[in-house]
Backbone as numpy.savetxt, mean C-alpha at the origin, in Angstrom:
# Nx Ny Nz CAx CAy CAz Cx Cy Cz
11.17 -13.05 -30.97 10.85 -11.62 -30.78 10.49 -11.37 -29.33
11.39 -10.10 -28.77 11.14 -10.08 -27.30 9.68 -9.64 -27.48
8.70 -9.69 -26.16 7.34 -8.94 -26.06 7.32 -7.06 -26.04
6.62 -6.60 -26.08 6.71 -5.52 -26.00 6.36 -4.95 -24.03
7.14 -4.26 -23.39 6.87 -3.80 -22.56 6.35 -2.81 -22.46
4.68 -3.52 -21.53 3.31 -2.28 -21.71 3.99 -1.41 -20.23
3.70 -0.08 -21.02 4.04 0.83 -19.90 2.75 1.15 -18.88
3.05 1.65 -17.52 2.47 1.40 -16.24 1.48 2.75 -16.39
0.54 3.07 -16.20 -0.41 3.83 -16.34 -0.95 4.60 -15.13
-0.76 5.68 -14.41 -0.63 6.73 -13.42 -1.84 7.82 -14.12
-3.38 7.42 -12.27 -3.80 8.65 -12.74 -3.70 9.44 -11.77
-3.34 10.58 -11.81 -3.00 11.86 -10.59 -4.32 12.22 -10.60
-4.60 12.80 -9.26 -6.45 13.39 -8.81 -5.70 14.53 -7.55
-5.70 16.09 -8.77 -5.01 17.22 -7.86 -5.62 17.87 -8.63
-5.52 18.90 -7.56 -6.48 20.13 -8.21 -5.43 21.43 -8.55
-4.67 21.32 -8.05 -3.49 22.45 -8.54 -2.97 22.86 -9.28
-2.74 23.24 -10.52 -2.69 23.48 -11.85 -0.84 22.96 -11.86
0.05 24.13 -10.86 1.07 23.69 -10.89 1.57 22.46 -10.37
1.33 22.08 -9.05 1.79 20.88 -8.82 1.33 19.54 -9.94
0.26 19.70 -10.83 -0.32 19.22 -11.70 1.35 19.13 -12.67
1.40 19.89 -13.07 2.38 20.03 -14.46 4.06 19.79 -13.58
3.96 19.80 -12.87 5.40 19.00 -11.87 5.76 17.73 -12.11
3.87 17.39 -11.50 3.93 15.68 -11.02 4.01 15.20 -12.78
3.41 15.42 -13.46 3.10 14.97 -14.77 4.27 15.14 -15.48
5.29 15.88 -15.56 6.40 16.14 -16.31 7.05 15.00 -15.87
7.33 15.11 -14.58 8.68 13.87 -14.00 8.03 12.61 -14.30
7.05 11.84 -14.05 6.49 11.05 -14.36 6.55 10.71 -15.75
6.27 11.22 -16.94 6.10 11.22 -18.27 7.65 11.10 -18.27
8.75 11.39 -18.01 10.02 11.52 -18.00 10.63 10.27 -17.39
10.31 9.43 -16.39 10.16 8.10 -16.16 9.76 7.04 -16.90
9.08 7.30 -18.01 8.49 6.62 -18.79 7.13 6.18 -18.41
6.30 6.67 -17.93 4.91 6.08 -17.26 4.03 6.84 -17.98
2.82 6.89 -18.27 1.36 6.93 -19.03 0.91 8.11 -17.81
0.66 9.13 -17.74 -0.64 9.38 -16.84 -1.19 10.19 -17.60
-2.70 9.96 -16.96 -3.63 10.82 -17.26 -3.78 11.75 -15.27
-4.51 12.62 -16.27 -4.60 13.68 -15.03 -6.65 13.69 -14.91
-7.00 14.08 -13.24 -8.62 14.45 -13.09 -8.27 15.53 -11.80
-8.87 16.64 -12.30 -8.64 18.01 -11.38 -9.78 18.10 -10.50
-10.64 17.08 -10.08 -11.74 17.14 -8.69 -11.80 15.54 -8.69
-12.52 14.90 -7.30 -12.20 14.14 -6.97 -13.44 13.17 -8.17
-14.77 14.10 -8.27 -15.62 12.97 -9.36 -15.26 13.27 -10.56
-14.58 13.60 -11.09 -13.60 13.37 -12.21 -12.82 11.89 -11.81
-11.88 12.24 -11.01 -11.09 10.97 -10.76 -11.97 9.64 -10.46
-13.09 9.57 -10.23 -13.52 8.27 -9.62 -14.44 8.03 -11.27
-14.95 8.87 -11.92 -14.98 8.84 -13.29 -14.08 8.00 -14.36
-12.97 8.12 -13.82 -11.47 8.05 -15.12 -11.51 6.70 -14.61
-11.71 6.56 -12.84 -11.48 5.35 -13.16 -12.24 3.91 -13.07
-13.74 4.54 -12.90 -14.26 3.67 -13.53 -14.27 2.95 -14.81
-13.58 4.10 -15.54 -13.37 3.83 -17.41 -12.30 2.58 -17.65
-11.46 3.17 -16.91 -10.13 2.21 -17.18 -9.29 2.06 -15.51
-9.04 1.41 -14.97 -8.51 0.92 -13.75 -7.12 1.62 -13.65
-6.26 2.11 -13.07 -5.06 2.99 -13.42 -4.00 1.73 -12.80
-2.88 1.74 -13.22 -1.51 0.51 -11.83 -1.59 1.56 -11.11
-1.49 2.82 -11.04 -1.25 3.92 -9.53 -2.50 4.58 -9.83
-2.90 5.05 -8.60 -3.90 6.18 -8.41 -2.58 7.20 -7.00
-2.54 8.08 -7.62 -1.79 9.89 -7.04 -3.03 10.04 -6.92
-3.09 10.40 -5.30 -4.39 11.07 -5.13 -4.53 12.63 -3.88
-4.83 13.71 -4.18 -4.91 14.63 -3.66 -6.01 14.06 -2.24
-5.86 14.82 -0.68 -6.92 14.80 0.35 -7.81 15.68 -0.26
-6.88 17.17 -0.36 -7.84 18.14 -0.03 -8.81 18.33 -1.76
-10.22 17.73 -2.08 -10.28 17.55 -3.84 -11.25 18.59 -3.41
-11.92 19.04 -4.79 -13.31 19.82 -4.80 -14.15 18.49 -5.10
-15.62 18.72 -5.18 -16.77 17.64 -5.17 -16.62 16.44 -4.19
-15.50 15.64 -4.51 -15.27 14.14 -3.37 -14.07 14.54 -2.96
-13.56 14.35 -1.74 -12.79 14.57 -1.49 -11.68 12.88 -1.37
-10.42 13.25 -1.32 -9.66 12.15 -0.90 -9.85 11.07 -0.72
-10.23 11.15 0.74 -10.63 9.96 1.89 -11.60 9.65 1.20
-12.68 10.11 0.72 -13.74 9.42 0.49 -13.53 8.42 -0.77
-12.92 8.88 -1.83 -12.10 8.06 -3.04 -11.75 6.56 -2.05
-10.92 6.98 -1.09 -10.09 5.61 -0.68 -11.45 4.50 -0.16
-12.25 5.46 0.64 -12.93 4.62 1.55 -14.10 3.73 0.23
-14.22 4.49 -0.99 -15.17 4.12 -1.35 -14.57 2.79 -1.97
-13.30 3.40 -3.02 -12.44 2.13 -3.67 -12.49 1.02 -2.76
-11.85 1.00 -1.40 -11.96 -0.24 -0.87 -13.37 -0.90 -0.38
-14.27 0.05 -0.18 -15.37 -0.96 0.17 -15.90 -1.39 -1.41
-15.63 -1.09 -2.51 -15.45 -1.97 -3.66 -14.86 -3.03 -3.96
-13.66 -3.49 -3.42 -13.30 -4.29 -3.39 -11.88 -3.60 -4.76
-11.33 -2.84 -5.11 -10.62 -1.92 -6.05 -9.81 -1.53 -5.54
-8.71 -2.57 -5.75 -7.10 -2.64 -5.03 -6.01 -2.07 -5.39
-6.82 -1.18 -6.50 -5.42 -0.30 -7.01 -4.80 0.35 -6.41
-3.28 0.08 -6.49 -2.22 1.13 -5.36 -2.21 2.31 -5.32
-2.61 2.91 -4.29 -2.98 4.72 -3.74 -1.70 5.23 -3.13
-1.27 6.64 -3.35 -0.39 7.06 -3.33 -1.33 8.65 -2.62
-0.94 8.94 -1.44 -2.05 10.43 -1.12 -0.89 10.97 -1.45
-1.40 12.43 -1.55 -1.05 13.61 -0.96 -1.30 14.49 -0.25
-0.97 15.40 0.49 -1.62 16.29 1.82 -0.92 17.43 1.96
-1.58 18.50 1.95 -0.66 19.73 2.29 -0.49 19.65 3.89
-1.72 18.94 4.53 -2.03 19.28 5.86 -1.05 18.44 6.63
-0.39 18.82 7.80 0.99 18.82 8.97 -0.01 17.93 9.84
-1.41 18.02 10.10 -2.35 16.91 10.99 -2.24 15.64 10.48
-1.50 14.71 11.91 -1.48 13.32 11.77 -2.64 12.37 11.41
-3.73 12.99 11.73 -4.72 12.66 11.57 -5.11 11.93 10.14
-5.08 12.96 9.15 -5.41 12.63 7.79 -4.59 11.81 7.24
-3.07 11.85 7.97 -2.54 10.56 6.93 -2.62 9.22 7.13
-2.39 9.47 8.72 -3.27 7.79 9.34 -4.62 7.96 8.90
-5.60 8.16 8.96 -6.95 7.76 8.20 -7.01 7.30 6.79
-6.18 8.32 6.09 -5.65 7.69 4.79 -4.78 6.70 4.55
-4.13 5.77 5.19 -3.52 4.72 5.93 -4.31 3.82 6.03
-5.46 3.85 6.95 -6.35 2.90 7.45 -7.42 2.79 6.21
-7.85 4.01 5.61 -9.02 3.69 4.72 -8.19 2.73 3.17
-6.71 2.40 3.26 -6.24 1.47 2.42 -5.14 2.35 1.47
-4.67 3.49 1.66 -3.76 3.67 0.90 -2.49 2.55 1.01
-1.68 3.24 0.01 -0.52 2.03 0.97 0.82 3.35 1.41
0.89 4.65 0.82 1.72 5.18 0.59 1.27 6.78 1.24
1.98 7.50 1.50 1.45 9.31 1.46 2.94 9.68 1.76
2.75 11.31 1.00 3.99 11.88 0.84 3.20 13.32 1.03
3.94 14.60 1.98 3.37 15.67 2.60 4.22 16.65 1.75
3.11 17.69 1.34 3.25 18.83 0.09 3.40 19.53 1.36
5.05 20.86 0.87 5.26 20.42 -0.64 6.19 19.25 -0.84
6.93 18.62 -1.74 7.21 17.42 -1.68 8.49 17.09 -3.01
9.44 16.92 -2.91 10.33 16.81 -4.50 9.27 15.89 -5.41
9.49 16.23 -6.30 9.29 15.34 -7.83 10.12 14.62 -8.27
11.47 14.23 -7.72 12.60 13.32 -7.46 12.01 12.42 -7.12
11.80 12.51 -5.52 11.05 11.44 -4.34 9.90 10.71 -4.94
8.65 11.81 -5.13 7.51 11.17 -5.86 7.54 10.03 -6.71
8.38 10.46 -7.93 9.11 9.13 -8.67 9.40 8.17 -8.51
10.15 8.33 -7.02 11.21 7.49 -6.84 9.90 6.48 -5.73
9.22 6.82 -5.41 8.06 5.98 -4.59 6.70 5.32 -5.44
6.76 6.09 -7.12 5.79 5.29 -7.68 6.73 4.19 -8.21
8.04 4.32 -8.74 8.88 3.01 -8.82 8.96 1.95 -7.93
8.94 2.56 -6.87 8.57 1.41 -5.33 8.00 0.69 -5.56
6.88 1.51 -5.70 5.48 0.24 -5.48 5.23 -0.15 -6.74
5.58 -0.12 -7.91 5.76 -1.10 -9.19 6.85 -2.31 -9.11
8.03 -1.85 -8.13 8.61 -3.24 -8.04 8.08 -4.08 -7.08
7.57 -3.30 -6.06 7.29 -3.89 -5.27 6.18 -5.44 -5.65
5.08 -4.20 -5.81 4.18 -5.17 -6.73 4.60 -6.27 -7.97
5.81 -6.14 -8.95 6.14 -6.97 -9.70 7.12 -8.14 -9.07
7.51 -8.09 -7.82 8.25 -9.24 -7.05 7.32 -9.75 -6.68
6.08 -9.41 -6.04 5.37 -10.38 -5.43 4.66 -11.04 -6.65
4.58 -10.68 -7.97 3.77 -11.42 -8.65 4.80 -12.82 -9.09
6.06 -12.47 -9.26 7.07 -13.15 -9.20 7.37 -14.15 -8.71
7.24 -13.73 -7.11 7.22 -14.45 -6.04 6.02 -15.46 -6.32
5.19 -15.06 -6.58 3.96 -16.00 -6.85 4.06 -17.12 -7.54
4.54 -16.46 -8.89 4.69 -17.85 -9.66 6.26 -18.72 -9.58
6.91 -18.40 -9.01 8.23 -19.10 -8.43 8.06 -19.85 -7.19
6.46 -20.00 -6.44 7.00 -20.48 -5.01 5.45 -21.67 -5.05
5.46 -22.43 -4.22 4.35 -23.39 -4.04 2.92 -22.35 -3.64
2.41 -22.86 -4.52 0.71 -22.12 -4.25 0.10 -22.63 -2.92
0.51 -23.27 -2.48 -0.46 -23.89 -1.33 -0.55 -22.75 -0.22
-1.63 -22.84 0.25 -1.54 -21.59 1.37 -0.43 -22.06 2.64
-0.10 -20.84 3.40 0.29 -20.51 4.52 -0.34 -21.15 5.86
0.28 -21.94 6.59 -1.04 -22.46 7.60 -0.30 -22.17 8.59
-0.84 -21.21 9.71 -0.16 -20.79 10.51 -0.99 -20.56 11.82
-1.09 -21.54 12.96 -2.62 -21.74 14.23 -3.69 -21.37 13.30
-4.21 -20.29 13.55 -5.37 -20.57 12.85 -5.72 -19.59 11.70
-4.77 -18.96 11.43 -4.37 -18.37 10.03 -4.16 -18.71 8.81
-4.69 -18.69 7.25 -4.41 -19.55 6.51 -3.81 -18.50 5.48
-2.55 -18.49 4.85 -2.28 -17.11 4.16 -2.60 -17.65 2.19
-3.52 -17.21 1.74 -3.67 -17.95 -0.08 -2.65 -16.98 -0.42
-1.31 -16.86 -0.91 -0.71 -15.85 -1.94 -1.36 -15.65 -2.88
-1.53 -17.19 -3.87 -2.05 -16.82 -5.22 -3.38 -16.33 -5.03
-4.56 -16.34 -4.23 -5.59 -15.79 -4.28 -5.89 -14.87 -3.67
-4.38 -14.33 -3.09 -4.31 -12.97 -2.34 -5.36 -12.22 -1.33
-5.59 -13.80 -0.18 -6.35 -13.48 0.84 -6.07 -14.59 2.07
-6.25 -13.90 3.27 -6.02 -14.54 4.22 -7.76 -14.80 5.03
-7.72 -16.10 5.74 -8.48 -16.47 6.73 -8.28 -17.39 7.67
-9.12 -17.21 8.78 -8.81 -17.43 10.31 -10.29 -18.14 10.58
-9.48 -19.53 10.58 -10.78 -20.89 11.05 -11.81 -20.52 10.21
-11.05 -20.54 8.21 -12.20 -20.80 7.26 -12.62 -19.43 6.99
-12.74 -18.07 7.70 -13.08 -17.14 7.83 -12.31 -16.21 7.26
-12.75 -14.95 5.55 -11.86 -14.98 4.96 -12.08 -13.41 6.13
-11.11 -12.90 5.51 -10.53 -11.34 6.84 -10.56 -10.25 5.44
-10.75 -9.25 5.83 -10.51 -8.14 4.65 -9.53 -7.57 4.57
-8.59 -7.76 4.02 -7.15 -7.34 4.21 -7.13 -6.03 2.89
-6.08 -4.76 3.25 -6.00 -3.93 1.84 -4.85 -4.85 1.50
-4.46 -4.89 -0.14 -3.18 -5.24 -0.77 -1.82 -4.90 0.19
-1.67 -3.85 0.98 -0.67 -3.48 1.65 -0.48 -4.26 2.55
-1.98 -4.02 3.61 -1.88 -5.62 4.43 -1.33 -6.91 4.46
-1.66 -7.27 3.48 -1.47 -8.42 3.19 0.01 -8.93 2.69
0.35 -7.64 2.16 2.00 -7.88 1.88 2.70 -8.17 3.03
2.38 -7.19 4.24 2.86 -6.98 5.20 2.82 -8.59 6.15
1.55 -8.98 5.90 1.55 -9.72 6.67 1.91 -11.28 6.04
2.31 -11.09 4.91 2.93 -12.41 4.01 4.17 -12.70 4.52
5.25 -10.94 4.22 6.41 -10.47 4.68 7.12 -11.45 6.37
5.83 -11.10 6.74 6.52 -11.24 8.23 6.17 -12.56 8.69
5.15 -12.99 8.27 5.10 -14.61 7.97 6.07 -15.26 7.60
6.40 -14.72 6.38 7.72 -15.80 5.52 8.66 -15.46 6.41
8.97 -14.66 7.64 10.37 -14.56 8.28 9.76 -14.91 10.12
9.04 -15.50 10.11 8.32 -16.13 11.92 9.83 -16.43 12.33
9.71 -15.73 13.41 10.53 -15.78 14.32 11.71 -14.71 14.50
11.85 -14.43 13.28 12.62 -13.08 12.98 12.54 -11.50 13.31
13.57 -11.27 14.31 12.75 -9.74 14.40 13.38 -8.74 13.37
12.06 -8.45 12.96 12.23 -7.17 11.97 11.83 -5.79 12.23
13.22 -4.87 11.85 13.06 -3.55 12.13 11.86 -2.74 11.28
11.84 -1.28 11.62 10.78 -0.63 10.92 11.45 0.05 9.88
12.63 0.02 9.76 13.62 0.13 8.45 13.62 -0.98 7.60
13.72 -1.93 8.09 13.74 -3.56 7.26 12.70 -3.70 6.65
11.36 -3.14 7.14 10.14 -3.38 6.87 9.48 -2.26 5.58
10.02 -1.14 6.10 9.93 -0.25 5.08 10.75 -0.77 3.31
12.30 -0.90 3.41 12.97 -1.17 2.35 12.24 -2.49 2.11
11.69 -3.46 2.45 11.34 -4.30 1.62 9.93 -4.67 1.56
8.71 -4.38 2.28 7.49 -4.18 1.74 6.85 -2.93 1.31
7.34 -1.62 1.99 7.59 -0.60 0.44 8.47 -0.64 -0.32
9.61 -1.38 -0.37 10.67 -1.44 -1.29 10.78 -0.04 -1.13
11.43 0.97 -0.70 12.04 2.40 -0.44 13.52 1.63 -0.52
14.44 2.94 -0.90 16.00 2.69 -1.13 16.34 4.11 -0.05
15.87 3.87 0.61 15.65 5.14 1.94 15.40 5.43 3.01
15.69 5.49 4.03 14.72 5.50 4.94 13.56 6.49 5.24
12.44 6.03 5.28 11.70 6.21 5.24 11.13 6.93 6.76
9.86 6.90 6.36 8.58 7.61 7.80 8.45 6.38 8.63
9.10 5.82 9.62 8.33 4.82 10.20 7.16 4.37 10.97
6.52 5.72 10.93 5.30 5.71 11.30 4.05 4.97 10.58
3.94 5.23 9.17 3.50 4.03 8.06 3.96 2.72 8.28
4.35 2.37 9.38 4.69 0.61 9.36 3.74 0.23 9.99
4.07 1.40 11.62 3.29 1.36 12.74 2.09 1.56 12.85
1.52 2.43 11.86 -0.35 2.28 11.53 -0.40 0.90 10.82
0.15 0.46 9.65 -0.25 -1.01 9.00 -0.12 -1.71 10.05
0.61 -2.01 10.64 0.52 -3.01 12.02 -0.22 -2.75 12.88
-0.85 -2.01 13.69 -1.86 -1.58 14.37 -3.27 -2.32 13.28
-3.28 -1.66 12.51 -4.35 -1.78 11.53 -4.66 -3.65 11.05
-3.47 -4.30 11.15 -3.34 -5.96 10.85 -3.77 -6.30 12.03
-2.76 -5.86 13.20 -3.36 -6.82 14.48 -4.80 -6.90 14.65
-5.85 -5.51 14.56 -7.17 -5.23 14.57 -7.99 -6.56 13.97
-7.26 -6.87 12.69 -7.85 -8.05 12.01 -7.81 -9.38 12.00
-6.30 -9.27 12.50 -5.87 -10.74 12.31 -5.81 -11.93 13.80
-5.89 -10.53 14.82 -5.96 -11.01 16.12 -6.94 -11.11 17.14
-7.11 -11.95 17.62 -8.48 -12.05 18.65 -8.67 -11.26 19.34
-7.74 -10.64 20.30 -6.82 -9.37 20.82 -6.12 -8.64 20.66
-6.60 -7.38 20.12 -5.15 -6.73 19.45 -3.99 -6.33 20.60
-4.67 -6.20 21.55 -3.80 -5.30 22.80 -3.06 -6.73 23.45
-3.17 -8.21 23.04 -1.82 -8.53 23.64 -2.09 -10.02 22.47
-1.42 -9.59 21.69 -1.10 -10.29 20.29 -0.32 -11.66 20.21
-1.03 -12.56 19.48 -0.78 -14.28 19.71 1.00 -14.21 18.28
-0.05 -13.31 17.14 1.15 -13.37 15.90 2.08 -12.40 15.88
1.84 -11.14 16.19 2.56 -9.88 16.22 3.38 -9.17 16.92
4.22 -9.30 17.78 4.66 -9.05 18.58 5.53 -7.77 18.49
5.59 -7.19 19.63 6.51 -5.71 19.38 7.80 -6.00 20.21
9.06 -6.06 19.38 10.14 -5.96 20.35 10.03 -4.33 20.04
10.40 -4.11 21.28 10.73 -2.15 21.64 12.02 -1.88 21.34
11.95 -1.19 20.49 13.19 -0.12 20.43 13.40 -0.79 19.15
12.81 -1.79 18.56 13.66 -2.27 17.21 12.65 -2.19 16.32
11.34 -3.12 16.17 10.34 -3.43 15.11 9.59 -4.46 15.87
9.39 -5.41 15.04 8.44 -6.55 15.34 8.90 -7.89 15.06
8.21 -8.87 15.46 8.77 -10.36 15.39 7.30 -10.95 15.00
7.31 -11.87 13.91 6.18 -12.71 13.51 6.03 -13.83 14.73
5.40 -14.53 15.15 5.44 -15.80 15.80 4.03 -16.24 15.53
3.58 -17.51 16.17 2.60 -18.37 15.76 2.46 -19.44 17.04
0.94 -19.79 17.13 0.69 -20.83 18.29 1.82 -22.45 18.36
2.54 -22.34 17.33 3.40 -23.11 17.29 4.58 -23.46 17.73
4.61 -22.02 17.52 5.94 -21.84 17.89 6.80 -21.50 19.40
């Protein structure tokens, strides 16, 4: 008897009545579970109850707003994949929402095609790397003085573990497993967001900014990270 496949569970945190009954139709039409919370302590409510695979999350909420959801989830240690939304055209809020650990944002107004098509992303995304996990040697990553755990889904530097978000860490698995390789900000997009699109490449360029901060002694002239111009980036290592 095959198992039964548990469906993926989406909670949206919008206050909009209509964009509410948009996002929730196409979604439910995908086959996915969501529940809906129309202010932001509602949403941090729902999910204290039950943990969601996606959190859709509105900036602009009544009571908590957005950012504060993200900033709080991650200084919890609550790695569930964040998905913003923003009516607002200021770069500002989506890089902050970037840095405070989303992995994803999409600017209202926005198709309900797309939306879909980016919570599927990051479910495959996330189901290859678990994949990847149990198909490849557990031993960590040892790289100068970087140590990458897959299976315990954390990195540290001379013993020292680093706080990486889930996105991070993909990113920086990604470009590990390809040292020496230069990778574009298209390459990087289709396969650690898994997008079938091209994408914003600006979301590469905050996660990388945001890794070097952590992973490097210096961010402003980088031992692992390197920027070829005009293309993407190249992994390298004191080794190499």
């Amino acid at each position: 008897m095959e198992a039964k496949t548990v469906q993926k569970r989406i909670l949206v945190v919008e206050d909009e009545p209509s964009i509410v009954k948009l996002v929730q139709f196409n979604l439910e039409k995908a086959g996915y579970l969501v529940e809906i919370a129309y202010d932001g302590q509602m949403g941090l409510e729902a999910i204290s109850k039950s943990l969601p695979d996606l959190l859709i999350l509105d900036l602009m909420l009544p009571k908590v707003d957005g950012l504060e959801i993200c900033r709080r989830l991650r200084q919890e240690k609550i790695h569930v994949p964040i998905l913003i939304l923003t009516a607002k055209t200021d770069e500002f809020d989506k890089v902050l929402g970037l840095e405070l650990g989303a992995d994803d944002y999409m600017t209202k107004p926005f198709s309900p095609r797309e939306l879909t098509a980016r919570a599927k992303a990051i479910f495959r995304r996330i189901d290859a790397l678990k994949q990847n996990q149990n198909e490849t040697d557990s031993a960590p990553i040892q790289i100068g003085e970087l140590a990458i755990d897959v299976e315990g889904y954390e990195v540290r530097r001379e013993g020292k573990k680093l706080e990486l978000t889930p996105k991070e860490f993909e990113l920086l698995y990604y470009m590990a497993t390809h040292r020496g390789k230069v990778l574009s900000r298209d390459q990087l997009l289709n396969t650690v967001w898994n997008y079938d699109f091209v994408g914003d490449s600006r979301i590469v360029d905050v996660h990388v900014s945001h890794l070097r901060d952590k992973i490097e002694r210096d961010s402003r002239n980088p031992e692992y990270i390197k920027t070829v111009r005009g293309i993407g980036y190249k992994f390298e290592g004191p080794e190499l």
